[in-house]
PDB file of C-alpha atoms and ligand atoms in Angstrom:
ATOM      1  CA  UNK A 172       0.000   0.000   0.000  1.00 73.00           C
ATOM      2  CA  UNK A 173       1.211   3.344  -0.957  1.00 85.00           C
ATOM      3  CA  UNK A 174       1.920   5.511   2.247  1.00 91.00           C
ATOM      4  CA  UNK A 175       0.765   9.089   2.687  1.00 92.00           C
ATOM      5  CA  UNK A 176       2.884  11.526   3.698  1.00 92.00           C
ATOM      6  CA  UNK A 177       0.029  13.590   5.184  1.00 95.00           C
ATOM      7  CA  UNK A 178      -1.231  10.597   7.664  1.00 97.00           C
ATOM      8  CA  UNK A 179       0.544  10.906  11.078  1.00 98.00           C
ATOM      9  CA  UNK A 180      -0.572   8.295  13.639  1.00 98.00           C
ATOM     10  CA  UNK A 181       0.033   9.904  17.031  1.00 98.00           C
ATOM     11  CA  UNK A 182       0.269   7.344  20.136  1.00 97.00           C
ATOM     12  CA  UNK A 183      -0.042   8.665  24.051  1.00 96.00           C
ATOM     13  CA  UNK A 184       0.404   6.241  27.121  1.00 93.00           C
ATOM     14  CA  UNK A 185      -1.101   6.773  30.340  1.00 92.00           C
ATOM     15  CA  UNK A 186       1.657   8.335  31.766  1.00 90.00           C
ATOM     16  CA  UNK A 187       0.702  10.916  29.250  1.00 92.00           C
ATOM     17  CA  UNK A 188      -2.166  11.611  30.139  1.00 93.00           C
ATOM     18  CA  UNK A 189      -2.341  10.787  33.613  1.00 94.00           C
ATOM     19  CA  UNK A 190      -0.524  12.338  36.595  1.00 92.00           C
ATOM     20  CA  UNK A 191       1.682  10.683  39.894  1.00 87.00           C
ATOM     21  CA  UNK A 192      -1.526  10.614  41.923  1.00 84.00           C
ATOM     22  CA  UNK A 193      -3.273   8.863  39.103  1.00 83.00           C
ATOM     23  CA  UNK A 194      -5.609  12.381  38.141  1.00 90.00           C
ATOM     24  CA  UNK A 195      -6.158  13.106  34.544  1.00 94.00           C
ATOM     25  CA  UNK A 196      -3.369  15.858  33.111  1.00 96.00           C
ATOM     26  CA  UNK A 197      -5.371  17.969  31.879  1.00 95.00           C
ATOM     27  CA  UNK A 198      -2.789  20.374  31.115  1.00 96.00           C
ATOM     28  CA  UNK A 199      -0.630  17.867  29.265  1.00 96.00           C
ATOM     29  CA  UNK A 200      -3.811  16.732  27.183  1.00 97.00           C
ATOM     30  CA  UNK A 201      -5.463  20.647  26.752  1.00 97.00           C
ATOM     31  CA  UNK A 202      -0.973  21.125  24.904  1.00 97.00           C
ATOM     32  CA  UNK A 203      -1.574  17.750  23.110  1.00 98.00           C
ATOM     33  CA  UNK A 204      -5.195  18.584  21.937  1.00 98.00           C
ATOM     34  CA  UNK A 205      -3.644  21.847  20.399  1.00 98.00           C
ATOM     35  CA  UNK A 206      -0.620  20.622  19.133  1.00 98.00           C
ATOM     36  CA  UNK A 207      -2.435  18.134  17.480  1.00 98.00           C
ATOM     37  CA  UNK A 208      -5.335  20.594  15.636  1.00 98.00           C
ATOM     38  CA  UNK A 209      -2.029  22.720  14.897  1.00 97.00           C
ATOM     39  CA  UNK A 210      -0.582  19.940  12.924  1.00 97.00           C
ATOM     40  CA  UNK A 211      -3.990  19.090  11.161  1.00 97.00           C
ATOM     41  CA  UNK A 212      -4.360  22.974  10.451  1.00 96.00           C
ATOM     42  CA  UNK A 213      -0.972  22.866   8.441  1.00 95.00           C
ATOM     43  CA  UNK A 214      -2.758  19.917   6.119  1.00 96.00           C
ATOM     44  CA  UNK A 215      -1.941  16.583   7.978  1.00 97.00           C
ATOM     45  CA  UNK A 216      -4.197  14.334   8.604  1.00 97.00           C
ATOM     46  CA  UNK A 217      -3.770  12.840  12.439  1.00 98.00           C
ATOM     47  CA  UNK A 218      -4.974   9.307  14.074  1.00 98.00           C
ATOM     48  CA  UNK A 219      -4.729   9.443  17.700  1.00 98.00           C
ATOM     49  CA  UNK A 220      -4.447   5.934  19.540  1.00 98.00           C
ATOM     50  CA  UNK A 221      -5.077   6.542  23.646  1.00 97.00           C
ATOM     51  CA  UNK A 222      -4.100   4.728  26.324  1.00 94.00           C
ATOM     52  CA  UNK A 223      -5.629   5.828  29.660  1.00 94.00           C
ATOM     53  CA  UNK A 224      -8.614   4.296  29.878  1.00 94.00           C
ATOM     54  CA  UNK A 225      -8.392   1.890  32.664  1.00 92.00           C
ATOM     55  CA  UNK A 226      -6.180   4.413  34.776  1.00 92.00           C
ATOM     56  CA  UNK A 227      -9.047   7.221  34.233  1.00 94.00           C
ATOM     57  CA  UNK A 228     -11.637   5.098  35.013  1.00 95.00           C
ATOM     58  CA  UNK A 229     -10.537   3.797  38.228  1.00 94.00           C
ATOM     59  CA  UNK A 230      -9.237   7.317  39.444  1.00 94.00           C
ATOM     60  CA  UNK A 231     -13.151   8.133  38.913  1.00 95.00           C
ATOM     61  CA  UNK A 232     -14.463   5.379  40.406  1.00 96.00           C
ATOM     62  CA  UNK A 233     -12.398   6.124  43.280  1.00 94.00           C
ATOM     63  CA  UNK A 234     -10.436   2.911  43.317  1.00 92.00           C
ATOM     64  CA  UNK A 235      -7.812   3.508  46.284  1.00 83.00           C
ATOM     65  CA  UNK A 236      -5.047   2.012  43.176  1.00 82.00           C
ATOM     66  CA  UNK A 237      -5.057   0.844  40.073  1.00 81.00           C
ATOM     67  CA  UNK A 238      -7.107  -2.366  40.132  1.00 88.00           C
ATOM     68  CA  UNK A 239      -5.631  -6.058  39.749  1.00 87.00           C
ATOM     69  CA  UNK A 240      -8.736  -7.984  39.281  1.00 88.00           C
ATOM     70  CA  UNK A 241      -9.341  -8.506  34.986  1.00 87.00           C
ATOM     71  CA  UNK A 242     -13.243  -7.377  35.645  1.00 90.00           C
ATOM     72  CA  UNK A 243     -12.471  -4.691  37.402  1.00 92.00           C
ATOM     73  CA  UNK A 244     -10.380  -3.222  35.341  1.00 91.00           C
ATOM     74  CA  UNK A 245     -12.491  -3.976  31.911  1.00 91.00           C
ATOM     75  CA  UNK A 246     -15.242  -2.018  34.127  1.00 94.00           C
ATOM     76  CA  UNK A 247     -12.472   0.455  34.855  1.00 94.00           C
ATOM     77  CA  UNK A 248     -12.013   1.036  30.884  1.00 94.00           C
ATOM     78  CA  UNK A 249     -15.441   1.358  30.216  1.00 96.00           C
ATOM     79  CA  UNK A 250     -15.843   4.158  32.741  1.00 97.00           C
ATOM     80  CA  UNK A 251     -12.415   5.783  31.958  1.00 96.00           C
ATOM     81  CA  UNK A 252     -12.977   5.789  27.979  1.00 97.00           C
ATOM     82  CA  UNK A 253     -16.509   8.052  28.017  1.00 97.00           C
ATOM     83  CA  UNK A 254     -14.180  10.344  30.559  1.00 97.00           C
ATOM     84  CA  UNK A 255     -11.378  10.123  28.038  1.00 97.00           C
ATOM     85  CA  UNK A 256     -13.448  10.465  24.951  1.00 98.00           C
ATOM     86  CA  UNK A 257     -15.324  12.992  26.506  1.00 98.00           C
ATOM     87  CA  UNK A 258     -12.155  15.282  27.499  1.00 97.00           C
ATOM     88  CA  UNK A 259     -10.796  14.623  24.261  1.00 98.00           C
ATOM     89  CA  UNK A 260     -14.289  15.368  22.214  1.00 98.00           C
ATOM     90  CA  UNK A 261     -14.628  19.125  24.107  1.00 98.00           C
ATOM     91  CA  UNK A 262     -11.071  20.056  23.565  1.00 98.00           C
ATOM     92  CA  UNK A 263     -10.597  18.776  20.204  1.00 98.00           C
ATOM     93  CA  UNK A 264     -13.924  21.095  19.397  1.00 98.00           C
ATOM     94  CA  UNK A 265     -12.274  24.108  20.853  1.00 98.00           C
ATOM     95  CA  UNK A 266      -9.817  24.085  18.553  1.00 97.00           C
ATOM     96  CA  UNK A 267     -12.406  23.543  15.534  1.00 96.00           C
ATOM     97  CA  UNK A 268     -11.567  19.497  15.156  1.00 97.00           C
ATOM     98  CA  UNK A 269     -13.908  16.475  15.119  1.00 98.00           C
ATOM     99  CA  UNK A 270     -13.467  13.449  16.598  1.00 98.00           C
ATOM    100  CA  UNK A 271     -14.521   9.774  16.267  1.00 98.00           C
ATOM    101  CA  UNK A 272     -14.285   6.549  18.321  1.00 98.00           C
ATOM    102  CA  UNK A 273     -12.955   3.585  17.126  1.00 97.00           C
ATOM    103  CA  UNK A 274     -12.002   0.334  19.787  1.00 96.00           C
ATOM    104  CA  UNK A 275     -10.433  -2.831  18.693  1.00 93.00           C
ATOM    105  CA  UNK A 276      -9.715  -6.584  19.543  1.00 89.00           C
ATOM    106  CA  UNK A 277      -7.084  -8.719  17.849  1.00 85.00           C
ATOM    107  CA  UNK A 278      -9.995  -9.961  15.386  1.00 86.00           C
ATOM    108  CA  UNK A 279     -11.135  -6.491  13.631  1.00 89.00           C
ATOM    109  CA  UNK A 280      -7.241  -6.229  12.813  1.00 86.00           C
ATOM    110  CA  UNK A 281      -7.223  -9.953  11.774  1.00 87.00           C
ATOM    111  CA  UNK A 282     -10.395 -11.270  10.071  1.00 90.00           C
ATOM    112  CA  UNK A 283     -10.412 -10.427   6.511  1.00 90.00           C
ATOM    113  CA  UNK A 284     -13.736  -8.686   6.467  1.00 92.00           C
ATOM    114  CA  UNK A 285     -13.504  -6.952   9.547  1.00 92.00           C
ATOM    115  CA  UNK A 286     -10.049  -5.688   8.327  1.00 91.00           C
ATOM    116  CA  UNK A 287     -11.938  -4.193   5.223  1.00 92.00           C
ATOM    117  CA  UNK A 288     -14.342  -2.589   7.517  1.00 94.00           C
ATOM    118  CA  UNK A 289     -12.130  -0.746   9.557  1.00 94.00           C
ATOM    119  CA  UNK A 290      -9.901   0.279   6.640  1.00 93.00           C
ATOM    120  CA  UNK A 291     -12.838   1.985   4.908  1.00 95.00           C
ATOM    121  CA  UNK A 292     -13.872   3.619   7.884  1.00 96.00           C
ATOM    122  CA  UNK A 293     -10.516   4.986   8.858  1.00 96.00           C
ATOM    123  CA  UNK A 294     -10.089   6.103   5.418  1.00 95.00           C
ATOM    124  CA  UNK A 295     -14.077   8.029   5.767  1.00 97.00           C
ATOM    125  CA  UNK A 296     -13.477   9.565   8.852  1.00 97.00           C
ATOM    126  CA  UNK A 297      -9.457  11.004   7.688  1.00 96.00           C
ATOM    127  CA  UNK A 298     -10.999  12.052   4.111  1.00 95.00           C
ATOM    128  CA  UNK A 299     -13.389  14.050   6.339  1.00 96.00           C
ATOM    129  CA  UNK A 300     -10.832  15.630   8.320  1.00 95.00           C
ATOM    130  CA  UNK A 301     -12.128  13.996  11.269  1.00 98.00           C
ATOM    131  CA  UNK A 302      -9.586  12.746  13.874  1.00 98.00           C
ATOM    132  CA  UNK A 303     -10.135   8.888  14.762  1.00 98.00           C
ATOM    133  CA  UNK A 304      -9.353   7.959  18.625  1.00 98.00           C
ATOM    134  CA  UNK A 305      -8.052   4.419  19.052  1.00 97.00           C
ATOM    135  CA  UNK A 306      -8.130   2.002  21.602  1.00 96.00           C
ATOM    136  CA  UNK A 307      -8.549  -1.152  22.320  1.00 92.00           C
ATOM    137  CA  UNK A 308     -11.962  -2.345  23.349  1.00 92.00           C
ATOM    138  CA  UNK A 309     -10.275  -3.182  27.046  1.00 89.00           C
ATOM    139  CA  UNK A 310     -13.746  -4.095  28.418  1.00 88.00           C
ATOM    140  CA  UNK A 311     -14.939  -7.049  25.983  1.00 86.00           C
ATOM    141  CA  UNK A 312     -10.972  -8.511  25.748  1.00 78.00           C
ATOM    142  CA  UNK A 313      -7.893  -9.539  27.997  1.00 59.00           C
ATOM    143  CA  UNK A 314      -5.516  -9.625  25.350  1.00 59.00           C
ATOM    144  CA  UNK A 315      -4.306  -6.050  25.833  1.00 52.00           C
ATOM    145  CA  UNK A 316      -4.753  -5.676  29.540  1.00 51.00           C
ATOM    146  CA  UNK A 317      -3.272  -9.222  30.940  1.00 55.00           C
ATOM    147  CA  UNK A 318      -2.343 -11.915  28.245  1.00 54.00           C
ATOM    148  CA  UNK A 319       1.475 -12.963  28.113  1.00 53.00           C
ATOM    149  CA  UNK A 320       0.665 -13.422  24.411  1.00 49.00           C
ATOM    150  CA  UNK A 321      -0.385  -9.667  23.922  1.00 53.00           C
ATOM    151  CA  UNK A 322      -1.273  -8.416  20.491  1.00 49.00           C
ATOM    152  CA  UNK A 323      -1.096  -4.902  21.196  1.00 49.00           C
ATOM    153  CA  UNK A 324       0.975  -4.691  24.113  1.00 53.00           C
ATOM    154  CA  UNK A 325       0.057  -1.410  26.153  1.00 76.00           C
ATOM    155  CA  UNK A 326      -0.830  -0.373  22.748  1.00 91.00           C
ATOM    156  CA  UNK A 327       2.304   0.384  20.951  1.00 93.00           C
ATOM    157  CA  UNK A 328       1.583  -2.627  18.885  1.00 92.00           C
ATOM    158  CA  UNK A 329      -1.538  -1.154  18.129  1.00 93.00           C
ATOM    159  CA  UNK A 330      -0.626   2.206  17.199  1.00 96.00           C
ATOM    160  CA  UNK A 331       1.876   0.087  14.595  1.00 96.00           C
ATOM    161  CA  UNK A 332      -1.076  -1.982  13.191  1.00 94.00           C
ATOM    162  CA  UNK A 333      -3.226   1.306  12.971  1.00 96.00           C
ATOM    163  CA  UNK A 334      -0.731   3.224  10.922  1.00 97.00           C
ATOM    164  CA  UNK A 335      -0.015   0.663   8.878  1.00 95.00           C
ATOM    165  CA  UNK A 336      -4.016   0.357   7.719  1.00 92.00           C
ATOM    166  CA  UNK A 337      -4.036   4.215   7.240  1.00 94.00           C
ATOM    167  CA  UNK A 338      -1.208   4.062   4.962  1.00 95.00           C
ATOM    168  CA  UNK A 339       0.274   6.792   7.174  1.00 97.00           C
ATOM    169  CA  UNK A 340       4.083   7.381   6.648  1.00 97.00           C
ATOM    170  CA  UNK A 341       4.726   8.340  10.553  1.00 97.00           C
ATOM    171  CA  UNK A 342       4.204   7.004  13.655  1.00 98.00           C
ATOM    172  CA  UNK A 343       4.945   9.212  16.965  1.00 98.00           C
ATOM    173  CA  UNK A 344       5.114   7.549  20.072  1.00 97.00           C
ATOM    174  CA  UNK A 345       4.990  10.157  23.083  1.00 96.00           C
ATOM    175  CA  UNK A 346       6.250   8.508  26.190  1.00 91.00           C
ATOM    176  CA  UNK A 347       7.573   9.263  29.535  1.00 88.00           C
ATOM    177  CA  UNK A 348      11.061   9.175  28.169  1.00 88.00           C
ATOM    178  CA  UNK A 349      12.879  11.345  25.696  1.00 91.00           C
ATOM    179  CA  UNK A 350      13.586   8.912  23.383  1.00 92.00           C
ATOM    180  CA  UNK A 351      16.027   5.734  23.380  1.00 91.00           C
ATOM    181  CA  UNK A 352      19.248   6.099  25.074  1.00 90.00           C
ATOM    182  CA  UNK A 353      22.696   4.252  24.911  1.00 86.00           C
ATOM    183  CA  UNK A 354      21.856   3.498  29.197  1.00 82.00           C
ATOM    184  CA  UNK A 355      19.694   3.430  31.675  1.00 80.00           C
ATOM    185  CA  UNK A 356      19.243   7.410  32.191  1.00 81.00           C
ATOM    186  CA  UNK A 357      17.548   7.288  35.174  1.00 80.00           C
ATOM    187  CA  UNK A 358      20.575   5.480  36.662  1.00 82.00           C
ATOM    188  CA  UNK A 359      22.930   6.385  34.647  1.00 83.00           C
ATOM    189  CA  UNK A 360      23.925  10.621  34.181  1.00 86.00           C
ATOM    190  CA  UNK A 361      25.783   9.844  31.508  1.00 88.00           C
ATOM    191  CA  UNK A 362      23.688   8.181  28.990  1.00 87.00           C
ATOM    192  CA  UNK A 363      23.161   8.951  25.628  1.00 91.00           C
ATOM    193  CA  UNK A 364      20.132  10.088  23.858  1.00 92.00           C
ATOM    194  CA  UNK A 365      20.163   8.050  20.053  1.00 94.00           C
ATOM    195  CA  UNK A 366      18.855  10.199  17.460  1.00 95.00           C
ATOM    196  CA  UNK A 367      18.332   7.759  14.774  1.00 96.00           C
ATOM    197  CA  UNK A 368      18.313   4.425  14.344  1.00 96.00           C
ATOM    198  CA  UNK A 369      18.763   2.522  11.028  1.00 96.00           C
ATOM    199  CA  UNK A 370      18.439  -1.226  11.998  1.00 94.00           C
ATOM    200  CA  UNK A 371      16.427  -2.859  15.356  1.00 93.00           C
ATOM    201  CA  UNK A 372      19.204  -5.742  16.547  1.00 92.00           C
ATOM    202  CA  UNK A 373      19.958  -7.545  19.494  1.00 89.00           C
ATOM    203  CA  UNK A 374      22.001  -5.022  21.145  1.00 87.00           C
ATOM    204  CA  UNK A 375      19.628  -2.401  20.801  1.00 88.00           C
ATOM    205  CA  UNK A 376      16.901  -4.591  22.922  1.00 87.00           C
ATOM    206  CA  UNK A 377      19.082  -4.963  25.472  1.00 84.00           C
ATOM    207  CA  UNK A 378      19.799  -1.371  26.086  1.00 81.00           C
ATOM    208  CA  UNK A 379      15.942  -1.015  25.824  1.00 80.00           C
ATOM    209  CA  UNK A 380      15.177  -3.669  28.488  1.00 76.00           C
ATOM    210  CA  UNK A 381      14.528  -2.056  31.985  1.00 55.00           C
ATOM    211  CA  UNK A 382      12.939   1.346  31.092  1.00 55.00           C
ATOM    212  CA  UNK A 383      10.046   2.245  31.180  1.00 49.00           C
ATOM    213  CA  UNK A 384       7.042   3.810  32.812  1.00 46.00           C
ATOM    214  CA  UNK A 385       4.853   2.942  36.035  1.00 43.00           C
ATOM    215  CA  UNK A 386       1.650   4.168  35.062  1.00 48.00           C
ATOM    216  CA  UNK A 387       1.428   2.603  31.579  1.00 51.00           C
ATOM    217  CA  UNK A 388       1.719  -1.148  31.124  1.00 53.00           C
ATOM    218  CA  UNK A 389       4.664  -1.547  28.525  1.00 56.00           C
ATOM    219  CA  UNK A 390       8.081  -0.268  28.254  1.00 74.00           C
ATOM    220  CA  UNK A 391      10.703   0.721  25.660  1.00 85.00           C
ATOM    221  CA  UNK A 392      10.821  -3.347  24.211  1.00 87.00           C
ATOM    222  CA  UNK A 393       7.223  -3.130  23.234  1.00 88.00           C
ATOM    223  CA  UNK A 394       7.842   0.497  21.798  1.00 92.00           C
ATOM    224  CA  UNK A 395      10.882  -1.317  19.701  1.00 93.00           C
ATOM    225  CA  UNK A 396       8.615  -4.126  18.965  1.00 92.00           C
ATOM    226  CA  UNK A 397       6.279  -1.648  17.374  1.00 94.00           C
ATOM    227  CA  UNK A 398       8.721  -0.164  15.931  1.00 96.00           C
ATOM    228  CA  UNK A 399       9.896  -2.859  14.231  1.00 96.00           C
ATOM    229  CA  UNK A 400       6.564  -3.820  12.556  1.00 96.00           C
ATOM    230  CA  UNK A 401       6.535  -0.463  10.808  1.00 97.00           C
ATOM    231  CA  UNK A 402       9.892   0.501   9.848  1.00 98.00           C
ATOM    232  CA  UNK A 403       9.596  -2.839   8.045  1.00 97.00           C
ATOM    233  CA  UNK A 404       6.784  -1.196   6.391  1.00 97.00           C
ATOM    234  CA  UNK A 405       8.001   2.298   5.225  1.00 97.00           C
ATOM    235  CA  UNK A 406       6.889   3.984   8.263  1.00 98.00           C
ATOM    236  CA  UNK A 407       9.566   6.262  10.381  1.00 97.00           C
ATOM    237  CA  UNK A 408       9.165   6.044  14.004  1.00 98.00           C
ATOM    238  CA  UNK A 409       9.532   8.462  16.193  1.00 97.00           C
ATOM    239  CA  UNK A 410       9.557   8.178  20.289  1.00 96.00           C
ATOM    240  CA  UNK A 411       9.334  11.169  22.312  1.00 95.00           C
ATOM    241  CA  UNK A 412       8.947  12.838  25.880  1.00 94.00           C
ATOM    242  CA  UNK A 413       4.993  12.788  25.716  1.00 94.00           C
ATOM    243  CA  UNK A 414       5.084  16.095  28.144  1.00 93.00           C
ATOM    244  CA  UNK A 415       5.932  18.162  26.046  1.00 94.00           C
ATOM    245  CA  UNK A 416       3.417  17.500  23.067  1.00 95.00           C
ATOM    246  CA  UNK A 417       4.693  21.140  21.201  1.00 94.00           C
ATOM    247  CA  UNK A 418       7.443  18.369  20.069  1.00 94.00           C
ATOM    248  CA  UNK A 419       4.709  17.953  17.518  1.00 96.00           C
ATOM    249  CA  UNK A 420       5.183  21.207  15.405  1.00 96.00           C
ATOM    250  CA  UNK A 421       9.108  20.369  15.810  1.00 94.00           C
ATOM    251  CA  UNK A 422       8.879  17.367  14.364  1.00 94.00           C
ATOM    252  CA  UNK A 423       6.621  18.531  11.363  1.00 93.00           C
ATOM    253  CA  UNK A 424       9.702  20.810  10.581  1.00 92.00           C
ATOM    254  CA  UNK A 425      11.970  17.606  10.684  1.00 91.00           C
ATOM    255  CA  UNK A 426      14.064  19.314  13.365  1.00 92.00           C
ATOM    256  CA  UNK A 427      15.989  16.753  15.909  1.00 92.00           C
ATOM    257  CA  UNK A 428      13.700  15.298  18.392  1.00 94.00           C
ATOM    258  CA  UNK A 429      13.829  11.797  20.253  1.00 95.00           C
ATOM    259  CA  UNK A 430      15.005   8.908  18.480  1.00 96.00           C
ATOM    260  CA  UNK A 431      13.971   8.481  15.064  1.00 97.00           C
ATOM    261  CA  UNK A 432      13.568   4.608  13.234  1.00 97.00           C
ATOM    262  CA  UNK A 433      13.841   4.911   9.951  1.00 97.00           C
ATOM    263  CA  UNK A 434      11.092   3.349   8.021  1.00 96.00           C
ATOM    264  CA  UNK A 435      12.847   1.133   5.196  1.00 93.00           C
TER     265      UNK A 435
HETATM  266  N1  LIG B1365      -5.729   0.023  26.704  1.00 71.53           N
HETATM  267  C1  LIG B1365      -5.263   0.294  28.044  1.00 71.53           C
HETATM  268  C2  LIG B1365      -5.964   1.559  28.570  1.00 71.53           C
HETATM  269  O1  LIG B1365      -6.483   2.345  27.800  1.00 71.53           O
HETATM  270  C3  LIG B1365      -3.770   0.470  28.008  1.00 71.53           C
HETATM  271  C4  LIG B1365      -3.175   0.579  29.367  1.00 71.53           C
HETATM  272  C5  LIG B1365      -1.714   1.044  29.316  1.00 71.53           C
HETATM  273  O2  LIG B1365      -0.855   0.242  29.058  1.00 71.53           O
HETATM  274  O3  LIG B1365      -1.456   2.205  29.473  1.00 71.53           O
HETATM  275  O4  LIG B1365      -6.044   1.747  29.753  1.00 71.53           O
END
């Protein structure tokens, strides 16, 4: 499939959107929600995939932590993502945007017809101008939220799968973390930021192993994992500090930001 250089798939974890005591960032999400019409204003066309849900949801329902229990949490995710998609509905309109809702399982990504479905209706909803939010459907399926065999792994997998349908050319994964480094940076004051990286080996896992976030469920190994997938298929990756979503506009302008895969 041909890619388009105007489709940008733009990927937030929960430590994006969420802050240490587990309260929405509505700050951070108000900057992202701008940044994001700002891009779309200059002609791109963006797909948003959210994390967040389950973390919203249980800071509303006033769970005293995040909850352990599989039911709880798919009831978590079905309160957190009408908060989310409300929040993200009302800002979005501020800034003149339209959104729409679209949650996955494994299937709608795998069964031939379902595939077709959700291809045309990605391409409707972007040929309108309309931003599509992504997640996956945490309450009806386990796979995302607790399965060792995870398709989608805390979504970065996802937000792979989803650019690669939209036949965007770019894939931004804001994170808790600047980008990859050559060590463990929150250990180590030394370490290295890597601007660019050509080819996903061995070595490069194992610097990757370790970091991570709290708040979200995966770490840099499922963002290299994701990475992998669509580099293989054209698409450059990019993985950024997620606090400071102004990146955006930076990265628009090609300037140097977080570590860049190269889509081959
Ligand atoms: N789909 C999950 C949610 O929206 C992802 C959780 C995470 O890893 O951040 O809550």
């Amino acid at each position: 499939m041909e890619l388009s250089k105007k489709r940008i798939v733009v990927k937030v974890g929960t430590s994006t959107i969420t802050n240490e005591n587990g309260g929405i960032d509505i700050k951070n999400i108000d900057h992202l929600c701008r940044a994001i019409a700002g891009v779309e204003n200059m002609g791109y066309d963006v797909v948003l995939v959210s994390s967040g849900a389950i973390a919203v949801g249980a800071n509303k329902m006033r769970l005293a932590q995040k909850p352990k229990e599989l039911r709880l949490k798919q009831a978590a995710a079905a309160v957190g993502q009408c908060e989310l998609m409300h929040l993200y509905d009302k800002l979005f309109s501020e800034y003149g945007r339209m959104v729409g809702q679209i949650l996955l399982n494994s299937d709608d990504v795998e069964i031939p017809e379902r595939k077709e479905n959700l291809k045309n209706t990605f391409d409707a909803l972007l040929e309108n101008h309309i931003i599509p939010i992504v997640n996956e459907n945490d309450s009806v399926s386990h796979v995302e939220i607790e399965s060792d065999k995870k398709l989608f792994s805390d979504n970065d997998m996802l937000s792979a799968i989803v650019a690669i349908f939209c036949g965007a050319s770019k894939l931004i994964i804001l994170s808790d973390i600047d980008g990859l480094y050559d060590a463990n940076p929150t250990t180590n004051p030394d370490a290295k930021l890597i601007s660019r990286v050509e080819n996903i080996d061995d070595d490069l896992r194992k610097l990757a192993e370790g970091s991570g976030s709290n708040r979200g469920t995966g770490g840099m190994i499922t963002k290299l994992d994701a990475a992998e997938l669509a580099t293989s298929r054209g698409i450059d990756v990019l993985i950024t500090q997620g606090h400071r979503p102004e990146n955006l506009y930076d990265i628009i302008d090609k300037k140097k930001i977080g570590t860049l895969f190269v889509g081959k």
